[in-house]
CSV table of C-alpha atoms in Angstrom, one decimal:
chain,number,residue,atom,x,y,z
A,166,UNK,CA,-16.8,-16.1,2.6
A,167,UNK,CA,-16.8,-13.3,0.1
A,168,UNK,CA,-18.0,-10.5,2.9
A,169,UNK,CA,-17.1,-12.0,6.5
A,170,UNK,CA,-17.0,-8.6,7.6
A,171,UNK,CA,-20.5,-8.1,7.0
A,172,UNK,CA,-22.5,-6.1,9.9
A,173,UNK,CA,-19.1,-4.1,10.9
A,174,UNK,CA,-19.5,-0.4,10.7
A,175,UNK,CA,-16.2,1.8,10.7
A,176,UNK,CA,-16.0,5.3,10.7
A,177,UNK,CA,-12.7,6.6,8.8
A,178,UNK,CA,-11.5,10.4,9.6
A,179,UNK,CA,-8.5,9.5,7.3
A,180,UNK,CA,-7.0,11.2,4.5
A,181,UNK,CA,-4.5,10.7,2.1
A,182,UNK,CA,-3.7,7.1,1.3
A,183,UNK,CA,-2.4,5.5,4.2
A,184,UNK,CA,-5.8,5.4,6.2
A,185,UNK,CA,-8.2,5.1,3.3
A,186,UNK,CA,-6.5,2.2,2.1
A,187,UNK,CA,-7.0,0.7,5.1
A,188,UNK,CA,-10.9,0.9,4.8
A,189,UNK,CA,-10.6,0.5,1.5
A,190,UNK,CA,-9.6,-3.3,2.4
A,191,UNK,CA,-11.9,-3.4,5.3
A,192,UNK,CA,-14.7,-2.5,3.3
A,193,UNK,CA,-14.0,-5.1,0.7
A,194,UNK,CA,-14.4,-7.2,3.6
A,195,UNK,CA,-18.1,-6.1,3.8
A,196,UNK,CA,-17.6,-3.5,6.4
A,197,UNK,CA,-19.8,-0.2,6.4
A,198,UNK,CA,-17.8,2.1,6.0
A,199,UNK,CA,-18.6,5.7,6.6
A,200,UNK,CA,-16.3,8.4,5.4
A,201,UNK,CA,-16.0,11.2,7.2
A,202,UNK,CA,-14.7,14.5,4.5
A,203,UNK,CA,-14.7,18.0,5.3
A,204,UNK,CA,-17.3,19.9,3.3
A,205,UNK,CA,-15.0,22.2,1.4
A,206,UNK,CA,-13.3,20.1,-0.7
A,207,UNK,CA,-13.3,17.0,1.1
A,208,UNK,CA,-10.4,14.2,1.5
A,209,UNK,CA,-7.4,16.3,0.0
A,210,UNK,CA,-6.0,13.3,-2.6
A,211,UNK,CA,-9.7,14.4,-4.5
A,212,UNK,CA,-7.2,17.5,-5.6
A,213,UNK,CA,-4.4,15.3,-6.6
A,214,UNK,CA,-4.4,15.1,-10.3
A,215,UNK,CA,-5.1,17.1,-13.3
A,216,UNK,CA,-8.7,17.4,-15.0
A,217,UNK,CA,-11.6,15.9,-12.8
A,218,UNK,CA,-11.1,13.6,-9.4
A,219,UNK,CA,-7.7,12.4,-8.5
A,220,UNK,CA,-6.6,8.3,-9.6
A,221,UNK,CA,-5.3,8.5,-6.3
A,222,UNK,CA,-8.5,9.2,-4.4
A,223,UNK,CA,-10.1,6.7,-6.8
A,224,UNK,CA,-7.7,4.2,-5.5
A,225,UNK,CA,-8.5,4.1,-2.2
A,226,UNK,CA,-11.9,5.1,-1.5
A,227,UNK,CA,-14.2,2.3,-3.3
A,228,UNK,CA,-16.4,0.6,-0.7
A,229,UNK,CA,-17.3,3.4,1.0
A,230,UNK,CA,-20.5,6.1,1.8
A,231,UNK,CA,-19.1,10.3,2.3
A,232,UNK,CA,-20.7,12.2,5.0
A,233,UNK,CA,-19.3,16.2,4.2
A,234,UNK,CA,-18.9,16.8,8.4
A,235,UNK,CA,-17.3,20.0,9.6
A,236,UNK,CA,-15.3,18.8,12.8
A,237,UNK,CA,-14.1,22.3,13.7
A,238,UNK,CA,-16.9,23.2,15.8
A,239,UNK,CA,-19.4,21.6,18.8
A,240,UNK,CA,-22.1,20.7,16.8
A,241,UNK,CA,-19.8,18.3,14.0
A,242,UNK,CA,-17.6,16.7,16.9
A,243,UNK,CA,-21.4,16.0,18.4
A,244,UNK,CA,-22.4,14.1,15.2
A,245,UNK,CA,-19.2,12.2,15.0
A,246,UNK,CA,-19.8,11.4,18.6
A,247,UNK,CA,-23.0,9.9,17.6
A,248,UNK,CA,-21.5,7.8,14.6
A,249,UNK,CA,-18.4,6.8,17.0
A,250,UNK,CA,-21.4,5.5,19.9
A,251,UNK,CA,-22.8,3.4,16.9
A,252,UNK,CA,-19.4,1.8,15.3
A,253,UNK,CA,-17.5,-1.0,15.7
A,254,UNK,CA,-14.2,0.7,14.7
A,255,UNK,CA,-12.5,4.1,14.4
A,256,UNK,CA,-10.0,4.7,12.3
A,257,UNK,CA,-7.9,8.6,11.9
A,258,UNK,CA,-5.5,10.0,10.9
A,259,UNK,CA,-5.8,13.8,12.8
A,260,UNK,CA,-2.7,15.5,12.8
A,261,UNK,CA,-0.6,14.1,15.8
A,262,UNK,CA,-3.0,15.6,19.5
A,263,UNK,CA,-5.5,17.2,17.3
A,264,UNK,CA,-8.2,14.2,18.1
A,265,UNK,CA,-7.6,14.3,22.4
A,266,UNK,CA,-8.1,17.9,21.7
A,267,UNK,CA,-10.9,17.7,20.6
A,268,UNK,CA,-12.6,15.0,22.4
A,269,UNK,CA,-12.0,12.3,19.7
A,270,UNK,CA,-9.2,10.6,21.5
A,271,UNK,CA,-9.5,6.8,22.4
A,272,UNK,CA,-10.4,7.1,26.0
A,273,UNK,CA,-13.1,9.7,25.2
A,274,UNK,CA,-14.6,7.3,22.5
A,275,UNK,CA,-13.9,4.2,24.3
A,276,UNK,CA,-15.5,5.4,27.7
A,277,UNK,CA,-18.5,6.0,25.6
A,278,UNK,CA,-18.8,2.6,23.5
A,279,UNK,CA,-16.1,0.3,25.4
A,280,UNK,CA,-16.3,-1.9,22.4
A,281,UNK,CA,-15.1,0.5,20.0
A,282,UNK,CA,-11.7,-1.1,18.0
A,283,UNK,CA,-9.7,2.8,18.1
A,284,UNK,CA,-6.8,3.1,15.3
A,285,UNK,CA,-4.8,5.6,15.0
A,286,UNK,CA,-2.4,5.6,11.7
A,287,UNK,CA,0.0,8.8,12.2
A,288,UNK,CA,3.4,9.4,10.5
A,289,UNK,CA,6.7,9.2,13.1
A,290,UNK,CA,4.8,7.2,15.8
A,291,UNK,CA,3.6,7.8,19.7
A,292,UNK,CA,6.9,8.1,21.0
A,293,UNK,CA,10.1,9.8,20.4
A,294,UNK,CA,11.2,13.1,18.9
A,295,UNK,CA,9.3,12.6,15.9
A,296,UNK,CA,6.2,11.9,17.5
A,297,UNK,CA,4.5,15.0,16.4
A,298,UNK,CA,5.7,16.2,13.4
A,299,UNK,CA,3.5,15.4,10.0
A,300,UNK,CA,4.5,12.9,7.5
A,301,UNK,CA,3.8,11.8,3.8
A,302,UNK,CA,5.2,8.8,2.2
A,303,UNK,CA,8.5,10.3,0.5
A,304,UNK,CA,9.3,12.1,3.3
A,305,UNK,CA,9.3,8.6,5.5
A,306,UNK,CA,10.9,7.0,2.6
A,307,UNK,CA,13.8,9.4,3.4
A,308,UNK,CA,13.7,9.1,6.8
A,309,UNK,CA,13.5,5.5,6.9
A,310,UNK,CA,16.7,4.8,4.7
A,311,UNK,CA,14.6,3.2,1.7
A,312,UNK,CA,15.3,5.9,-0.6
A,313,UNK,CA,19.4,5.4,0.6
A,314,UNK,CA,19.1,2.0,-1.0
A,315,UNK,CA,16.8,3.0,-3.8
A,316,UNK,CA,18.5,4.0,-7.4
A,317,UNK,CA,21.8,3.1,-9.4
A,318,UNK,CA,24.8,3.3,-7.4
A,319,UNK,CA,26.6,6.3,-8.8
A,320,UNK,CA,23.3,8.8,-8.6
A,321,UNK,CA,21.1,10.1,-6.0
A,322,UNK,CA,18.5,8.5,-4.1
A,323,UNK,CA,15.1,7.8,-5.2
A,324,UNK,CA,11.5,7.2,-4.3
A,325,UNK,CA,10.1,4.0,-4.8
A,326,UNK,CA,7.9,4.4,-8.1
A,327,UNK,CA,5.0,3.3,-5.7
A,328,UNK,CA,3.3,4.5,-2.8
A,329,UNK,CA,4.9,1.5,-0.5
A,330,UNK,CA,5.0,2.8,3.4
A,331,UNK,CA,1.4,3.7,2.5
A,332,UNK,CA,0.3,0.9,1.5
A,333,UNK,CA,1.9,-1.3,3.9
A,334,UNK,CA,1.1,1.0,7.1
A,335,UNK,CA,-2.8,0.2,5.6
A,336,UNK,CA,-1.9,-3.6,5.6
A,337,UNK,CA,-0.6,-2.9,9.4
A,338,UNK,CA,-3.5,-1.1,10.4
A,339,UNK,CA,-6.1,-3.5,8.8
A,340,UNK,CA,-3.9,-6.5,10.6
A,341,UNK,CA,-4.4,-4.7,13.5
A,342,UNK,CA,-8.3,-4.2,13.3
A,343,UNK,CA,-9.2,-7.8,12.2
A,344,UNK,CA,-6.8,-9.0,15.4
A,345,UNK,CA,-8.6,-6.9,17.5
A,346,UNK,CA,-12.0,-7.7,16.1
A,347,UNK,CA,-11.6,-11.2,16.6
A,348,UNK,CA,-10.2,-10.6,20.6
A,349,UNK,CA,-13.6,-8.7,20.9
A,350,UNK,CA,-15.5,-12.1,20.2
A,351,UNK,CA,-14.0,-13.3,22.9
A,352,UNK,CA,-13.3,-10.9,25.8
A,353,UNK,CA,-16.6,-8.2,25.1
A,354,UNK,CA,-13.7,-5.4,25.0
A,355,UNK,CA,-12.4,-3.0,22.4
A,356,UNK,CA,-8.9,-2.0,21.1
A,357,UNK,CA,-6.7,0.9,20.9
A,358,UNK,CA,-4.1,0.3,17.6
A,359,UNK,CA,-1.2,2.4,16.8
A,360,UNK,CA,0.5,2.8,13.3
A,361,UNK,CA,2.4,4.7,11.6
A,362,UNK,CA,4.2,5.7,8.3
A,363,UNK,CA,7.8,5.5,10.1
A,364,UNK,CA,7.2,1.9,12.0
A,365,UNK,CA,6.1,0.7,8.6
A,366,UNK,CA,9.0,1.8,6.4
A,367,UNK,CA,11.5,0.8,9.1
A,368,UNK,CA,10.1,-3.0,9.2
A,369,UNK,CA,10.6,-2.9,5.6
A,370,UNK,CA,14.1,-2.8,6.4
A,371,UNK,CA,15.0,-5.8,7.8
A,372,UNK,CA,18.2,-7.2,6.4
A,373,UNK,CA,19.9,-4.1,5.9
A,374,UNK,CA,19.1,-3.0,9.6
A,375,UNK,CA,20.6,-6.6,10.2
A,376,UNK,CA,23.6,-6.6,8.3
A,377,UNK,CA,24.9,-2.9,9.9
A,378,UNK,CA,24.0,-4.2,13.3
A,379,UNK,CA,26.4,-7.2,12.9
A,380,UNK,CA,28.9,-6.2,10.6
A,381,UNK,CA,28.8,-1.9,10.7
A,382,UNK,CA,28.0,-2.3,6.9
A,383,UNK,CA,25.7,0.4,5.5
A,384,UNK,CA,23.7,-0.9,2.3
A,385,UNK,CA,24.0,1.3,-0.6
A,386,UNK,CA,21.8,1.3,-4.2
A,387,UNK,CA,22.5,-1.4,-6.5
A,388,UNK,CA,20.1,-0.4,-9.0
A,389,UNK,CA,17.9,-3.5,-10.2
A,390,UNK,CA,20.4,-5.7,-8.4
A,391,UNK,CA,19.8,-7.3,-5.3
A,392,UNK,CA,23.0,-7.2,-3.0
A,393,UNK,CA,23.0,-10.8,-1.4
A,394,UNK,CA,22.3,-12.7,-5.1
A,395,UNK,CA,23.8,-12.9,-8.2
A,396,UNK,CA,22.7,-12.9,-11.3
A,397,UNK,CA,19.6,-11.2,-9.9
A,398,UNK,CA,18.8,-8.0,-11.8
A,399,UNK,CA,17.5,-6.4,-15.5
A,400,UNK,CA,19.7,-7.2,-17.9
A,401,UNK,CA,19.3,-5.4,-22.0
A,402,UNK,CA,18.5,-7.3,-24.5
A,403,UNK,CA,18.7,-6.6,-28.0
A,404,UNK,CA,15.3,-4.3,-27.9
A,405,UNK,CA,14.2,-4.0,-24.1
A,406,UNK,CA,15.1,-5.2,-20.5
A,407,UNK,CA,14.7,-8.5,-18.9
A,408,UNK,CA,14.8,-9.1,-15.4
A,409,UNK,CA,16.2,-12.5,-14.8
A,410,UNK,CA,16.4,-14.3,-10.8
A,411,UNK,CA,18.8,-17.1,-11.0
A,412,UNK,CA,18.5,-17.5,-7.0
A,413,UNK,CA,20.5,-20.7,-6.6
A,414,UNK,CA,23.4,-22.6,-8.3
A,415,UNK,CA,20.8,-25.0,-10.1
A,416,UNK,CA,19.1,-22.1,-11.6
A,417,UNK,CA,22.6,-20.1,-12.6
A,418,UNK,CA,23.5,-23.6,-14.0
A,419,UNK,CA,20.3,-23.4,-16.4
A,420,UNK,CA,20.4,-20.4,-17.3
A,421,UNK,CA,23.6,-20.6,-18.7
A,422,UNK,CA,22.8,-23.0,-20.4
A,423,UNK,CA,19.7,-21.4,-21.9
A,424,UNK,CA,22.2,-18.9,-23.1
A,425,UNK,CA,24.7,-20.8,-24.5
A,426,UNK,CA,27.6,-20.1,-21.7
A,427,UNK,CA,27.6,-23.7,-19.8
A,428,UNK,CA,31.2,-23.1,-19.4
A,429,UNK,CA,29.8,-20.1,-16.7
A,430,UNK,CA,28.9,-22.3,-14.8
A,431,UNK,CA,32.2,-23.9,-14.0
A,432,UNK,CA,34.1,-20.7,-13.7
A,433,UNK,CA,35.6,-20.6,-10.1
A,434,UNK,CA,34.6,-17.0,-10.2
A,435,UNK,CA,30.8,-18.2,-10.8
A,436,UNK,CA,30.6,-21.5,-9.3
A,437,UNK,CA,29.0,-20.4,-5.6
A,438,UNK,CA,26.8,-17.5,-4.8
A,439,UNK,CA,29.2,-15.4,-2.8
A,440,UNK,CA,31.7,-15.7,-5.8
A,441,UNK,CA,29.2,-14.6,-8.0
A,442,UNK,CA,28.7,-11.6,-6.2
A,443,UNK,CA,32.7,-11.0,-5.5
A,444,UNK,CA,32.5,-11.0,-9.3
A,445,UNK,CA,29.3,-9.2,-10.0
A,446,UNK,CA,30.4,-6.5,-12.7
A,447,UNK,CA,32.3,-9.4,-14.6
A,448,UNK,CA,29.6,-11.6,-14.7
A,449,UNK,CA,26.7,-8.8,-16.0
A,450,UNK,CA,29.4,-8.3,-18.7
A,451,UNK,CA,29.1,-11.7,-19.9
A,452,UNK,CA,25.6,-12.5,-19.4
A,453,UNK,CA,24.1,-9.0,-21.3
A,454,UNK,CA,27.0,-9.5,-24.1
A,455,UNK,CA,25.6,-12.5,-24.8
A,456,UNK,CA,21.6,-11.1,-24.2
A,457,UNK,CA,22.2,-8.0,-26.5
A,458,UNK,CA,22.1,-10.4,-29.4
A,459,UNK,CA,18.7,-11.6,-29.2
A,460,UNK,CA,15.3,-9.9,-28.5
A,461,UNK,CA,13.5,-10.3,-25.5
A,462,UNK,CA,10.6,-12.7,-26.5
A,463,UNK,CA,13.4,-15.6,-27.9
A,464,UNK,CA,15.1,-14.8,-24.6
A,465,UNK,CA,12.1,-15.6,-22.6
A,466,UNK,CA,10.9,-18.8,-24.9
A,467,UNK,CA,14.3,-19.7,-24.2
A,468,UNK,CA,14.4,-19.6,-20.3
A,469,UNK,CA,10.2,-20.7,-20.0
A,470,UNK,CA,11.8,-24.1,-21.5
A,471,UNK,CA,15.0,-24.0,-19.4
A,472,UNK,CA,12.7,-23.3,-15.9
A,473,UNK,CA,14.8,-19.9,-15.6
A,474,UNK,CA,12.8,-17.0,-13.6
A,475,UNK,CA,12.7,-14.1,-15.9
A,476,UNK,CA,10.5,-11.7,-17.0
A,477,UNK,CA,9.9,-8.3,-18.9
A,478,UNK,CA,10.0,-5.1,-17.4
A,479,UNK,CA,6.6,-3.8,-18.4
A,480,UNK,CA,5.3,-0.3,-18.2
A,481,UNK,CA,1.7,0.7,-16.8
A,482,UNK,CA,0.1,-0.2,-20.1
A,483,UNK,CA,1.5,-3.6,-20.6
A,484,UNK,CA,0.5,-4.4,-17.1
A,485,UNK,CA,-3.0,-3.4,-17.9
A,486,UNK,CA,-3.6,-5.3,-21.0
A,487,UNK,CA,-1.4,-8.1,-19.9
A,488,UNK,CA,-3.5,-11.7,-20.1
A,489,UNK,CA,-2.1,-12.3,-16.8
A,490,UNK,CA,-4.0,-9.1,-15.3
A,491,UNK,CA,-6.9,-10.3,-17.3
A,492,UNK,CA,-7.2,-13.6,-16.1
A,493,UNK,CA,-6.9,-12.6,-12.5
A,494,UNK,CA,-9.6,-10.6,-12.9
A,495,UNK,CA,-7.3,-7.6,-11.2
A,496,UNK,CA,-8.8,-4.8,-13.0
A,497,UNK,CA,-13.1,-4.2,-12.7
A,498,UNK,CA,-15.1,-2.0,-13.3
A,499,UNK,CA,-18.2,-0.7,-10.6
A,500,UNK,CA,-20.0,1.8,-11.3
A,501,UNK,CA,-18.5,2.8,-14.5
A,502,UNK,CA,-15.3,3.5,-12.7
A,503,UNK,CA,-12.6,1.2,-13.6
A,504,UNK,CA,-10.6,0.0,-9.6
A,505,UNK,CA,-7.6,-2.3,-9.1
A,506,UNK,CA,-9.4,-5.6,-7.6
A,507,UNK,CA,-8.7,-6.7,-4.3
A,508,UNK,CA,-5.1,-9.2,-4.5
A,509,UNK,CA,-6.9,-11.8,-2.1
A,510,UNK,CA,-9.2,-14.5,-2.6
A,511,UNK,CA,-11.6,-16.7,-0.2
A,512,UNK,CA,-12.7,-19.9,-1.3
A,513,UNK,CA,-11.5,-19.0,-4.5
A,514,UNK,CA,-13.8,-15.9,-4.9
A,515,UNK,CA,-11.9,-12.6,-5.1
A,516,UNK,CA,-13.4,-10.1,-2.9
A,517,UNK,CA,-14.1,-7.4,-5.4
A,518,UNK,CA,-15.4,-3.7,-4.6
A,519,UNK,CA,-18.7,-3.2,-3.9
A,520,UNK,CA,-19.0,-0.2,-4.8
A,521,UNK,CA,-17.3,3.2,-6.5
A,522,UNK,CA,-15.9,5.8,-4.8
A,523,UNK,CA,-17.9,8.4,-3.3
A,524,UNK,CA,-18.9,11.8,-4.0
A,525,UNK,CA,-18.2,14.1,-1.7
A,526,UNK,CA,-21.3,14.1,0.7
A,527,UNK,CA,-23.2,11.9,-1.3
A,528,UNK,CA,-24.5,9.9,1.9
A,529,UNK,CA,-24.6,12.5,4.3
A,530,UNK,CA,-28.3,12.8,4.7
A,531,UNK,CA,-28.7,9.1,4.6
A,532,UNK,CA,-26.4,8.6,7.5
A,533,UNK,CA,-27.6,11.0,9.7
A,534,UNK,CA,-30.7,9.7,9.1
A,535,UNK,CA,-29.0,6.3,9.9
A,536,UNK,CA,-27.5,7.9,13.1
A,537,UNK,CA,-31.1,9.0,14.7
A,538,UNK,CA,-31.2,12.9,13.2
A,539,UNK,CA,-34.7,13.8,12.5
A,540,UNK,CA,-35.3,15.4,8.7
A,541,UNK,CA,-35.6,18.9,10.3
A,542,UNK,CA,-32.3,18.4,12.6
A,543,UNK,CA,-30.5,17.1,8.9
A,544,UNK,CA,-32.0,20.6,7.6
A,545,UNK,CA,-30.4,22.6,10.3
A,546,UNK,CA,-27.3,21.0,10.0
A,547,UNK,CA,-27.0,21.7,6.7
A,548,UNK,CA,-28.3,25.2,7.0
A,549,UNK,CA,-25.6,25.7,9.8
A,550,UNK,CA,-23.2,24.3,7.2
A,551,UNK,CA,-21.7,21.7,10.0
A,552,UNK,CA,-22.7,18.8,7.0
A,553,UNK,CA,-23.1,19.2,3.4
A,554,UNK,CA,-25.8,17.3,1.4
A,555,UNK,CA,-25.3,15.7,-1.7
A,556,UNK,CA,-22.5,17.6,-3.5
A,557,UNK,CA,-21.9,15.9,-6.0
A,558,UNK,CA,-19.2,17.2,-8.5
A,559,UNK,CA,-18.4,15.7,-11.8
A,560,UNK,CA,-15.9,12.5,-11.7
């Protein structure tokens, strides 16, 4: 069960993260995956980054064969037409019209190949005022009122420290593809999926969206804090920051008494989770006095014993020597490039990359090859400069 998407070809015209994410995961899977790029330059996240190719592109392009393609002209929408008649699924990310316009929408592709599984991952959505104007990640965060609840409460907004609507519009969009892969066993018939950046973020949004509908509340930042428990934050200690997630009374009960404050516990301001939170700024008084007097490792010996969620608040590096990380087996390395592993597992087998990123145009003559092009056609192509062969520039 380590490739059940074996004999699935996709064709990805996506760029940035959102999309190649997505058949990223799909190619993990075992899809083929083709890449479309343009030939100058390629994907635009190969650019993002100082000194050689981007950690972003890296991220999100393992599994995958490049074909350089210009799409700007007859002949390049003619080849993708060919690669589209031959795939399973299509997955782009045009900016919003540009694909109908060019004769790449789903009923052009579909009327050709009615089993063709069409995604479309755009930023604000089909619908609405938004609907066509462009989209990254921060901007959505905006939008979308994450970064209104992201930060400490007295200073501005924030980003999330992690590309999040991206990353969850590709979990969407793969959720979407494997549905409508499976419905195709059944009925013979393809799919048209929509995604986008906005719909994403906003389902990331539920109890707040919840809360203002019922109440006319509007969440604010609360830092590390989580506004519905307490104690549920990063607290100091005497030389760093623990997070500690005493989510119930039973846990609040042993954590103070892991710290030495059992009398907390009974405290009518303290003794339910509602009065904990009436009495938040009281409480992370008491509980990081009483932290700033030990280091973080006694802390966490302490609470391990006393079955008290805590944990450190590592930085990139600590993460990646962690033992944890290590014993997961969440960082490999294929084809001398070092990738973040897949976080799921079948059978117990964690469905690791197949292979590294690709160059830009590394596999462009081996898929048109692939696609019925003769080795003179492949030759006039490139001469025309509608593909680019092999271009392969330093990592």
């Amino acid at each position: 069960m380590t490739s059940p998407l074996e004999g699935i070809r996709v064709v990805d015209v996506t760029v940035s993260l959102a999309g190649p994410y997505c058949t990223q995961l799909l190619g993990a899977l075992g899809a083929d995956v083709i890449k479309v790029e343009r030939p100058e330059g390629g994907d635009e996240t190969r650019a993002w980054g100082v000194g050689g190719e981007s950690p972003l592109f890296i991220a999100a392009n393992a599994n995958k064969r490049s074909i350089a393609l210009d799409l700007s002209g007859d002949s390049g929408r003619d080849v993708l037409l060919r690669l589209a008649d031959g795939a399973d699924v299509f997955v782009q990310s045009l900016r919003p019209g540009l694909a109908e316009r060019r004769g790449l929408g789903a009923a052009d592709l579909r009327a050709r190949n009615p089993g063709l599984v069409y995604c479309s991952i755009g930023a604000f959505g089909r619908e609405g005022p938004l609907r066509d104007q462009p989209g990254y990640d921060p901007l959505v965060q905006a939008v979308s009122g994450i970064m209104s609840v992201t930060g400490e409460p007295d200073r501005a907004p924030v980003r999330v420290g992690v590309s999040l609507v991206d990353q969850v519009t590709a979990l969407w969009a793969m959720l979407g593809i494997l549905l409508a892969l499976g419905e195709r066993e059944r009925n013979g018939h393809g799919c048209v999926i929509d995604v986008s950046l906005y719909e994403a973020a906003v389902s990331l949004m539920p109890y707040h969206l919840i809360d203002h509908l019922r109440t006319g509340a509007v969440a604010g930042r609360h830092g590390t804090a989580f506004p519905l428990i307490a104690p549920y934050e990063a607290f100091k200690t005497a030389d760093g920051r623990l997070m500690i997630a005493a989510g119930n009374n039973r846990l609040f009960g042993r954590l103070c008494e892991a710290l030495g404050l059992p009398e907390l516990a009974q405290d009518e301001r303290f003794a339910s989770n509602p009065a904990r939170i009436a009495h938040r700024e009281e409480l992370r008084h008491l509980l990081e006095r009483r932290l700033r007097e030990d280091p973080s490792a006694a802390w966490l010996e302490r609470f391990a014993a006393a079955g008290v969620p805590a944990g450190p608040v590592n930085d990139v590096a600590e993460v990646a020597a962690h033992e944890q990380t290590r014993a997961l087996g969440l960082i490999e390395e294929v084809n001398g490039e070092a990738l973040v592993s897949s976080p799921l597992s079948l059978d117990q087998i964690r469905l690791h990359h197949r292979s590294a990123p690709p160059r830009l145009g590394e596999h462009s003559a081996e898929i048109l090859t692939e696609a019925g092009y003769g080795e003179g056609e492949v030759a006039e192509l490139s001469a025309a400069g509608v593909v680019a062969l092999g271009n392969r520039p330093a990592r």
